[in-house]
Short mmCIF file of C-alpha atoms in Angstrom, two decimals:
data_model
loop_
_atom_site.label_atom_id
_atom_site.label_comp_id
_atom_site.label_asym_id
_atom_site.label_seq_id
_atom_site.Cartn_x
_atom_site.Cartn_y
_atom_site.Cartn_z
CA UNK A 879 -35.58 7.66 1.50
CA UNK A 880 -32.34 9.53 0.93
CA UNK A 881 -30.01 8.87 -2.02
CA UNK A 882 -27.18 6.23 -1.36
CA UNK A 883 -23.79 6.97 -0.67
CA UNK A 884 -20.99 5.57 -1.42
CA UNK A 885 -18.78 4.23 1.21
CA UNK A 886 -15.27 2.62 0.87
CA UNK A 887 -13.15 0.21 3.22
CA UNK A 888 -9.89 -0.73 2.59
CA UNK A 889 -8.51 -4.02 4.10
CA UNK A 890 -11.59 -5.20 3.95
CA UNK A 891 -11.34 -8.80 3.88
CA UNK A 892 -9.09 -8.86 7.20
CA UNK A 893 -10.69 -9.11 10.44
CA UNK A 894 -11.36 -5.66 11.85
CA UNK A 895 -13.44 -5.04 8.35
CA UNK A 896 -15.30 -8.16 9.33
CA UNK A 897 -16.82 -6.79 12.07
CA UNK A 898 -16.93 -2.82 10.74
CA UNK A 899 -18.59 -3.68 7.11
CA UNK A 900 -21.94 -5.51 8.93
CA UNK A 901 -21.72 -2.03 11.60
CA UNK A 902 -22.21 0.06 8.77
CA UNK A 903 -24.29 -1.74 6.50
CA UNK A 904 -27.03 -1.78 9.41
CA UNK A 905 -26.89 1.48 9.74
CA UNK A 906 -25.12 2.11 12.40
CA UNK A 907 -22.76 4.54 11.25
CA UNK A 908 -24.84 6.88 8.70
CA UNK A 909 -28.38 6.49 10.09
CA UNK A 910 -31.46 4.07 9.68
CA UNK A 911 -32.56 5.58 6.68
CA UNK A 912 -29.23 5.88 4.44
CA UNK A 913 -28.70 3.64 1.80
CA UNK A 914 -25.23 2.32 1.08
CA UNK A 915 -23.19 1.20 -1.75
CA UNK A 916 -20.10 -0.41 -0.10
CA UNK A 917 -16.97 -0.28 -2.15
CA UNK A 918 -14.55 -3.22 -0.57
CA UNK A 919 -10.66 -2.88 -1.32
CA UNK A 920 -8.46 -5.29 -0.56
CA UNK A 921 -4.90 -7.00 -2.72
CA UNK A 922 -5.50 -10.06 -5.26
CA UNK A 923 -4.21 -12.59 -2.64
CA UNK A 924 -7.18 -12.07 -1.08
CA UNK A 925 -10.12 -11.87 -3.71
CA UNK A 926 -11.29 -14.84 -2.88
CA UNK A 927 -11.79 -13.96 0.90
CA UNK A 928 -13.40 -11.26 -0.05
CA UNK A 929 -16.44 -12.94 -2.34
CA UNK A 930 -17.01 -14.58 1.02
CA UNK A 931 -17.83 -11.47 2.89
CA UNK A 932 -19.86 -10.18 0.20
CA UNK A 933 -21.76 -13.57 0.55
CA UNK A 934 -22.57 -13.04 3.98
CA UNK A 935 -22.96 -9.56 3.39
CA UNK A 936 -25.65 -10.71 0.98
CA UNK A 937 -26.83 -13.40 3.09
CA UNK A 938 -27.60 -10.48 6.11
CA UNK A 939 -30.09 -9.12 3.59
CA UNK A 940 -29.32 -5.47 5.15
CA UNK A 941 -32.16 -3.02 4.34
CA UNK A 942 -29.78 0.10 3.40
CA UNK A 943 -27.23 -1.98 1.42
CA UNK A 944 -27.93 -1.57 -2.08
CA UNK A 945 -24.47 -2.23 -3.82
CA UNK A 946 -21.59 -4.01 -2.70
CA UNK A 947 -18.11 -3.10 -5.43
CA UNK A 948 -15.80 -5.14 -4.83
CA UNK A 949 -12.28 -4.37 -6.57
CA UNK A 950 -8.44 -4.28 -6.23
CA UNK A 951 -8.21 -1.28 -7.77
CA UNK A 952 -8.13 2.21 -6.46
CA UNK A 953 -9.70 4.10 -8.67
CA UNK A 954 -13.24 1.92 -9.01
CA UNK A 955 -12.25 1.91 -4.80
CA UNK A 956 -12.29 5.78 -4.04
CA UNK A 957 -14.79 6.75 -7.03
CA UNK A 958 -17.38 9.12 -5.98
CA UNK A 959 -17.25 7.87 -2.37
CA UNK A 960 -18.28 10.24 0.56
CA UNK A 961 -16.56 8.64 3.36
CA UNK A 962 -13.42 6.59 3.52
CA UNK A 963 -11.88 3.59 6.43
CA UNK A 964 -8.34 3.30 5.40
CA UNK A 965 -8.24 0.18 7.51
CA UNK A 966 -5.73 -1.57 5.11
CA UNK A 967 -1.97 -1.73 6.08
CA UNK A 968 1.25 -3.04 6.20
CA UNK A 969 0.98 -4.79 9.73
CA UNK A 970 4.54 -4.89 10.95
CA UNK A 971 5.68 -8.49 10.80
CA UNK A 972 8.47 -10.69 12.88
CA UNK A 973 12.01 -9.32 12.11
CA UNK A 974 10.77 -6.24 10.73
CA UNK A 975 12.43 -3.16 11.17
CA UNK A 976 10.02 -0.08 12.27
CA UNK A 977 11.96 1.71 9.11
CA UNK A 978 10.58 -0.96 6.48
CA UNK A 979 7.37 -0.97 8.40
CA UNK A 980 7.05 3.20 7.51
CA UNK A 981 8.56 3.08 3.93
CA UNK A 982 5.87 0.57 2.71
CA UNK A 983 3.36 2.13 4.33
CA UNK A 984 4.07 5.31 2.57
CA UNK A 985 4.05 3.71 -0.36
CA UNK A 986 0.21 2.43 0.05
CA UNK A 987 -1.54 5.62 1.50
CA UNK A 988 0.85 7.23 -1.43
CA UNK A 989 -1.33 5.64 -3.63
CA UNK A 990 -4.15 6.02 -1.77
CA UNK A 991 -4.22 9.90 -1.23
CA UNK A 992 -3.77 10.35 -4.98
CA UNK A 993 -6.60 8.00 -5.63
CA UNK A 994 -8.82 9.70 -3.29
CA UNK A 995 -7.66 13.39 -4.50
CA UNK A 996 -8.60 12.12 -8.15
CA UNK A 997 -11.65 10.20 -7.88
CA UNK A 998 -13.66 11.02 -5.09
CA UNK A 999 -15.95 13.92 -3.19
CA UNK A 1000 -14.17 16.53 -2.47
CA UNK A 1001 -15.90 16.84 0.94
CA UNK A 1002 -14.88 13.09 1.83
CA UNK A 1003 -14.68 12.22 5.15
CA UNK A 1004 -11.02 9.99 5.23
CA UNK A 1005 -11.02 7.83 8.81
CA UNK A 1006 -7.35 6.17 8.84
CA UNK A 1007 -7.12 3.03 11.08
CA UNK A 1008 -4.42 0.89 9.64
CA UNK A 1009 -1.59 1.47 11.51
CA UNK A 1010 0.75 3.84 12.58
CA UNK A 1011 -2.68 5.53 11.86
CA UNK A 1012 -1.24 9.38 12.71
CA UNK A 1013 1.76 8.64 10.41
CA UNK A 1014 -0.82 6.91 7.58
CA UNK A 1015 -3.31 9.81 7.92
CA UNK A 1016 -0.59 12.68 7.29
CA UNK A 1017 1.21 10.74 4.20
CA UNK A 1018 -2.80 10.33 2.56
CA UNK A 1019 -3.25 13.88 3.03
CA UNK A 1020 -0.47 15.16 1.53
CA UNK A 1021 -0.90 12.82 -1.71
CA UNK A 1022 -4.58 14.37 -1.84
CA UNK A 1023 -3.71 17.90 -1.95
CA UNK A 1024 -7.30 18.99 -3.43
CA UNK A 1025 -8.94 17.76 -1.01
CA UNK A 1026 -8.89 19.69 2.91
CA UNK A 1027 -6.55 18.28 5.12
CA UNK A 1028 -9.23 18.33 7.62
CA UNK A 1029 -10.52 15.98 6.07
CA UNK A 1030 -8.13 13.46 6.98
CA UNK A 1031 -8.05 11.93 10.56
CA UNK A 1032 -6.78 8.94 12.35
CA UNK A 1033 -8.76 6.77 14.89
CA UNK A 1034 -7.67 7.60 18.45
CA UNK A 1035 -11.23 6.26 19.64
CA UNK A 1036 -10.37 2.71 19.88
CA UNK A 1037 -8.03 4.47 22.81
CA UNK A 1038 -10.67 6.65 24.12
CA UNK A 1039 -13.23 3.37 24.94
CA UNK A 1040 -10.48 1.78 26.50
CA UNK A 1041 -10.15 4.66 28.52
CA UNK A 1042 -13.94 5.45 29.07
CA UNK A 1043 -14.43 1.83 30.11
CA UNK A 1044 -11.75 1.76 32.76
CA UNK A 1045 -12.87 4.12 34.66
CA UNK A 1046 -16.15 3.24 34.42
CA UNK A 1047 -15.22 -0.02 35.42
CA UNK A 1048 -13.13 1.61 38.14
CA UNK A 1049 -16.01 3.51 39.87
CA UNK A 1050 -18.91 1.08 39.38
CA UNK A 1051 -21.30 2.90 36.45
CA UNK A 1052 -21.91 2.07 32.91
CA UNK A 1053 -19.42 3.17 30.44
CA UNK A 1054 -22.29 6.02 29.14
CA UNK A 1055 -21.68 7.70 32.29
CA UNK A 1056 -18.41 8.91 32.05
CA UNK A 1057 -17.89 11.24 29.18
CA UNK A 1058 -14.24 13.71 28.18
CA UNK A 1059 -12.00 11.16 28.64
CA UNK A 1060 -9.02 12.63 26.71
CA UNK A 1061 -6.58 10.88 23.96
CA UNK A 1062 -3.47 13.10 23.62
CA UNK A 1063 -1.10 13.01 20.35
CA UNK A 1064 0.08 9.42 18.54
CA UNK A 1065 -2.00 6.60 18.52
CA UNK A 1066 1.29 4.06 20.45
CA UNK A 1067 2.72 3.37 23.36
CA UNK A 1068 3.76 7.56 23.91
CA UNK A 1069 -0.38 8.80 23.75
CA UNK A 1070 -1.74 10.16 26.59
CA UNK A 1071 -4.83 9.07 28.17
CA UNK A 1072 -5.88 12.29 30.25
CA UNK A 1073 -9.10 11.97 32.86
CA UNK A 1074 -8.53 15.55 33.93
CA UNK A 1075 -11.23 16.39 32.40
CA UNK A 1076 -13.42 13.86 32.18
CA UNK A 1077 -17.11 13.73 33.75
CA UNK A 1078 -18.66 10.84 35.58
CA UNK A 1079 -22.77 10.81 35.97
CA UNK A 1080 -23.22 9.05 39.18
CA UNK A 1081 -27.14 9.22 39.95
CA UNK A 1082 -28.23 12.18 38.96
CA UNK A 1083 -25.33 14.32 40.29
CA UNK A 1084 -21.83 14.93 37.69
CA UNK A 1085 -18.78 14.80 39.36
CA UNK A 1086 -15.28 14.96 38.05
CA UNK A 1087 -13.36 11.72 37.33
CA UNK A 1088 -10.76 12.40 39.51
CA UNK A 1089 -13.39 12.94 42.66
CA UNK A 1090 -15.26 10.13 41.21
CA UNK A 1091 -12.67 7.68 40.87
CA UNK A 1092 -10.56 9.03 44.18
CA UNK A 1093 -7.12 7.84 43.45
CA UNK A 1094 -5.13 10.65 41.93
CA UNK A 1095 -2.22 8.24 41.78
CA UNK A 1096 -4.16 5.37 39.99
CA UNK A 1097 -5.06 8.20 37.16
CA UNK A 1098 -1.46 8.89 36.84
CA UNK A 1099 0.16 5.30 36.56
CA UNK A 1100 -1.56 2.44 36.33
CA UNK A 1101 -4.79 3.71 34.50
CA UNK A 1102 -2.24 5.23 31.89
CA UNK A 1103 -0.33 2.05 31.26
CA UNK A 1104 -3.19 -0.08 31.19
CA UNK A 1105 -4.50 2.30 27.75
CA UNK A 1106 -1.23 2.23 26.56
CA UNK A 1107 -0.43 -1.06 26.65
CA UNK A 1108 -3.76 -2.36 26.01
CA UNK A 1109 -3.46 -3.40 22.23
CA UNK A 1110 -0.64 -6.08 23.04
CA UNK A 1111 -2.25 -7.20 26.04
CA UNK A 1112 -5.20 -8.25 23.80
CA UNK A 1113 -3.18 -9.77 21.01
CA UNK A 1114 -0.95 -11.58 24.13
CA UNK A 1115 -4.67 -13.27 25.55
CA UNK A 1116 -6.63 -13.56 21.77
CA UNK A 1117 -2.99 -13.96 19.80
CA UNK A 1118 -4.82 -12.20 17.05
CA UNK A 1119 -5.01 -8.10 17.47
CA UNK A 1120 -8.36 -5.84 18.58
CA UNK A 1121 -10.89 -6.40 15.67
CA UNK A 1122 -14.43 -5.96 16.73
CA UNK A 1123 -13.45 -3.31 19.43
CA UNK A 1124 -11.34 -1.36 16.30
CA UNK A 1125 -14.47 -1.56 13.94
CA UNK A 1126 -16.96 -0.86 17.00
CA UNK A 1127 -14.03 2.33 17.73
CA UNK A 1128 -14.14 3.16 13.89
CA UNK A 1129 -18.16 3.29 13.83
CA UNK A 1130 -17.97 6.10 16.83
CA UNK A 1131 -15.47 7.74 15.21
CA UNK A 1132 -17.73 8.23 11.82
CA UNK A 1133 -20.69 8.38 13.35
CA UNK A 1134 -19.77 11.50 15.67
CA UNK A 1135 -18.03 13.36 12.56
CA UNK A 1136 -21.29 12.65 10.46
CA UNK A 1137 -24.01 13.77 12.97
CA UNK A 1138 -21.65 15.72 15.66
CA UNK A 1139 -21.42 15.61 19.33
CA UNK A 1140 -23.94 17.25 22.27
CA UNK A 1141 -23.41 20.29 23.60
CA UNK A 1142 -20.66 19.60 26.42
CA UNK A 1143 -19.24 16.96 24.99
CA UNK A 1144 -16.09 15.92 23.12
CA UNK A 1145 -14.48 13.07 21.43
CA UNK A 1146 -10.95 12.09 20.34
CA UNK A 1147 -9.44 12.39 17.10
CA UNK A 1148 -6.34 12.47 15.41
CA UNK A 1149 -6.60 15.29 13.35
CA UNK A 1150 -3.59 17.63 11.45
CA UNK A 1151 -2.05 20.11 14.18
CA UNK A 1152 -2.71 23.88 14.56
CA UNK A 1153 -0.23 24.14 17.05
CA UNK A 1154 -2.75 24.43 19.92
CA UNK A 1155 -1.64 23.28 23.40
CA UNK A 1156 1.93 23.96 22.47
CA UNK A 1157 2.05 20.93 20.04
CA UNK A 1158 3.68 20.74 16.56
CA UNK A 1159 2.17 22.26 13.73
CA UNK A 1160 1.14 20.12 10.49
CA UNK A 1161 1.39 16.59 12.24
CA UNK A 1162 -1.95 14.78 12.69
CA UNK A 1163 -2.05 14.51 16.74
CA UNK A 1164 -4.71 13.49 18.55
CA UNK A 1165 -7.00 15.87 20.26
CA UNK A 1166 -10.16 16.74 21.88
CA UNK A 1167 -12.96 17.68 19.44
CA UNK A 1168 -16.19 19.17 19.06
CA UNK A 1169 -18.23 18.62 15.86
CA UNK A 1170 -20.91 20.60 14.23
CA UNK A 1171 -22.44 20.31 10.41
CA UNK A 1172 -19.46 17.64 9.81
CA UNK A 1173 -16.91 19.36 10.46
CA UNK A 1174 -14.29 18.87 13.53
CA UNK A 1175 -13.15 21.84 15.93
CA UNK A 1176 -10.63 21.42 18.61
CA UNK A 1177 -11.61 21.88 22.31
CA UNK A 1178 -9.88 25.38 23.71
CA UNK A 1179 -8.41 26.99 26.66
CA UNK A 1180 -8.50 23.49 28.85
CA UNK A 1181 -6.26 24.09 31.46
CA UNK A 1182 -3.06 21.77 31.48
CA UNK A 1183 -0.64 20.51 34.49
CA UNK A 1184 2.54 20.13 34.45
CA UNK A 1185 2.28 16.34 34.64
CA UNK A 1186 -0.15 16.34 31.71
CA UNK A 1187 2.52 18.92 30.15
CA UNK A 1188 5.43 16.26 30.00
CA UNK A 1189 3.29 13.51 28.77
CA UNK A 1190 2.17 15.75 26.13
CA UNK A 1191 5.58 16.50 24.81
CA UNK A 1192 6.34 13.00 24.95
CA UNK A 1193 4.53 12.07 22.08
CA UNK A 1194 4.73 15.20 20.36
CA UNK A 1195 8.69 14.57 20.39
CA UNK A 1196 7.83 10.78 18.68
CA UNK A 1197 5.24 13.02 16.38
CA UNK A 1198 7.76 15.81 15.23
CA UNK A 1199 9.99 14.50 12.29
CA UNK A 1200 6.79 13.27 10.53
CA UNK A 1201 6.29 17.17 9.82
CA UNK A 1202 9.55 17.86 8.11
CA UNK A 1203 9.09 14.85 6.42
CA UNK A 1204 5.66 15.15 5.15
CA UNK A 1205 4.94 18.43 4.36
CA UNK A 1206 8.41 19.76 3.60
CA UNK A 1207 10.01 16.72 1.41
CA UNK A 1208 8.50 16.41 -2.05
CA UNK A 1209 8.75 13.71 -3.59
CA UNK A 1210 8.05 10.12 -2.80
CA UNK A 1211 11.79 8.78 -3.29
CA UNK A 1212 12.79 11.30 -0.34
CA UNK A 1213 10.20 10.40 1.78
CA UNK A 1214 11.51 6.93 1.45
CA UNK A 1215 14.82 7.81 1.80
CA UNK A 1216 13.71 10.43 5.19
CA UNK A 1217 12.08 6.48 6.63
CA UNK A 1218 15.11 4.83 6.01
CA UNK A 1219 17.85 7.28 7.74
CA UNK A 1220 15.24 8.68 10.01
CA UNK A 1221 13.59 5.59 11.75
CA UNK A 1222 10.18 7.08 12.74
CA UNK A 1223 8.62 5.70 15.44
CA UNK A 1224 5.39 3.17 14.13
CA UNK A 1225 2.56 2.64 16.69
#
């Protein structure tokens, strides 16, 4: 049996780590025959939460888990490990403004991009899912400047099974039979959720979603707004936010980057802009992706409407200050102060 790995999750005595920490420990995310050592970061306030889950952790008797590190610190967190779920967050509270939600969040992937840049593999694999995810993933990378900004993604998949099951749901097949679903740019109410290219298997014959699901004006309004709006129509019915679909979205995510997709096949990522399809450069936007040997590469020369077009430069406009801010400010006190006038939009 392979060497274990080490794997860290942050947050992870809240509830979407719940669910994602007994995903991976199976091995559902690295294989059936990779041993893990699970590194769990959370803040003191909630150590004692935490010796629960490595209880029941313990209590699973998991095969491939050989060490569980528990630790409020970020440099036992992010030693040595190969892949990262920056699930861990400020979650934006009642009466907050979206300006304090960005400032602290800056100031915890801050910390965490210059933990990970310091202690671990240079070839980590950095999943952001705390939210606003795209805004998270671009302030780690830039606080981790060793380490490829490639490296550093934010989950749009949570948004791409919402949009997979939909309209699979809306033509009658299971959800494995519809395949390209597209998540366009920020993971909020702005992203895109394009079936124009998406595939639907219906018996043995593939047919395009829009033939498949036959209502070119459902695809452009109401299966839209049901994506976008999903996340607060769960927490409106469950009062809590997505948790196992989030971990279940963060396992794809992982798993696809680790082994990489089939041939004819993409997946959704947020991953830092090359400018491609007219968006802007050095913002993490969410794209389609192909993956080979662990490493992402985005889907060209997919032809784009005009109504696909606007949507697109909808959330590239909520997208665009985070690259003057990020990558052109340079120190942490002006990022703060760039949250503070600027008012980025959170998702």
């Amino acid at each position: 049996m392979a060497e274990p790995i080490r794997v860290v999750v942050t947050g992870a005595a809240g509830q979407i780590a719940y669910s994602l920490l007994y995903m991976i420990a199976r091995g559902e995310v690295f294989g059936k025959d990779q041993p893990l050592i699970l590194h769990l970061l959370d803040i003191p306030p909630m150590v004692d939460v935490l010796e629960g889950v490595i209880m029941e952790l313990t209590d699973c008797a998991l095969p491939l888990l050989r060490n569980v590190v528990p630790t409020t610190d970020p440099a036992v967190a992010f030693k040595e490990v190969a892949a990262a779920f920056l699930v861990g967050a400020m979650p934006r509270r009642e009466g907050m403004e979206r300006k304090d939600l960005l400032s602290a969040n800056v100031k915890i992937f801050k910390i965490q991009g210059q933990a990970l840049d310091k202690y671990a593999n240079k070839d980590v694999k950095v999943l952001v899912v705390g939210n606003p995810a795209n805004t998270n993933a671009a302030v780690c990378a830039y606080y981790a400047p060793t380490i490829p900004r490639e490296n550093f993604t934010a989950m749009t998949r949570l948004d791409q099974n919402r949009a997979q099951a939909q309209i699979a749901s809306k033509v009658g097949v299971a959800v494995a039979d519809v395949k390209n679903v597209i998540i366009w740019g920020n993971h909020s109410s702005t992203q895109f959720p394009d079936a124009n290219h998406a595939v639907v298997m219906i018996g043995n014959t593939e047919k395009s979603a829009i033939e498949a699901v036959g209502d070119a004006e459902y695809l452009k309004t109401s299966f839209i707004e049901v994506v976008q709006k999903r996340g607060a129509t769960v927490i409106a019915a469950r009062k809590m936010s997505s948790a196992m679909s989030a971990a279940k979205a963060a396992c794809d995510h992982m798993h696809d980057w680790w082994f990489g997709t089939p041939a004819g096949k993409f997946v959704s990522m947020g991953v830092m802009s090359d400018g491609s399809y007219d968006t802007p450069k050095d913002v993490v936007y969410s794209f389609p992706v192909e993956i080979k040997n662990k490493q992402w590469k985005i889907v060209q020369g997919l032809p784009i409407n005009d109504f696909a077009k606007s949507k697109m430069a909808l959330t590239s406009k909520e997208l665009q200050p985070i690259k003057t801010h990020v990558f052109i400010k340079r120190t942490a006190n002006e990022i703060y102060v760039f949250v503070i006038k600027r008012g980025l939009q959170a998702n």
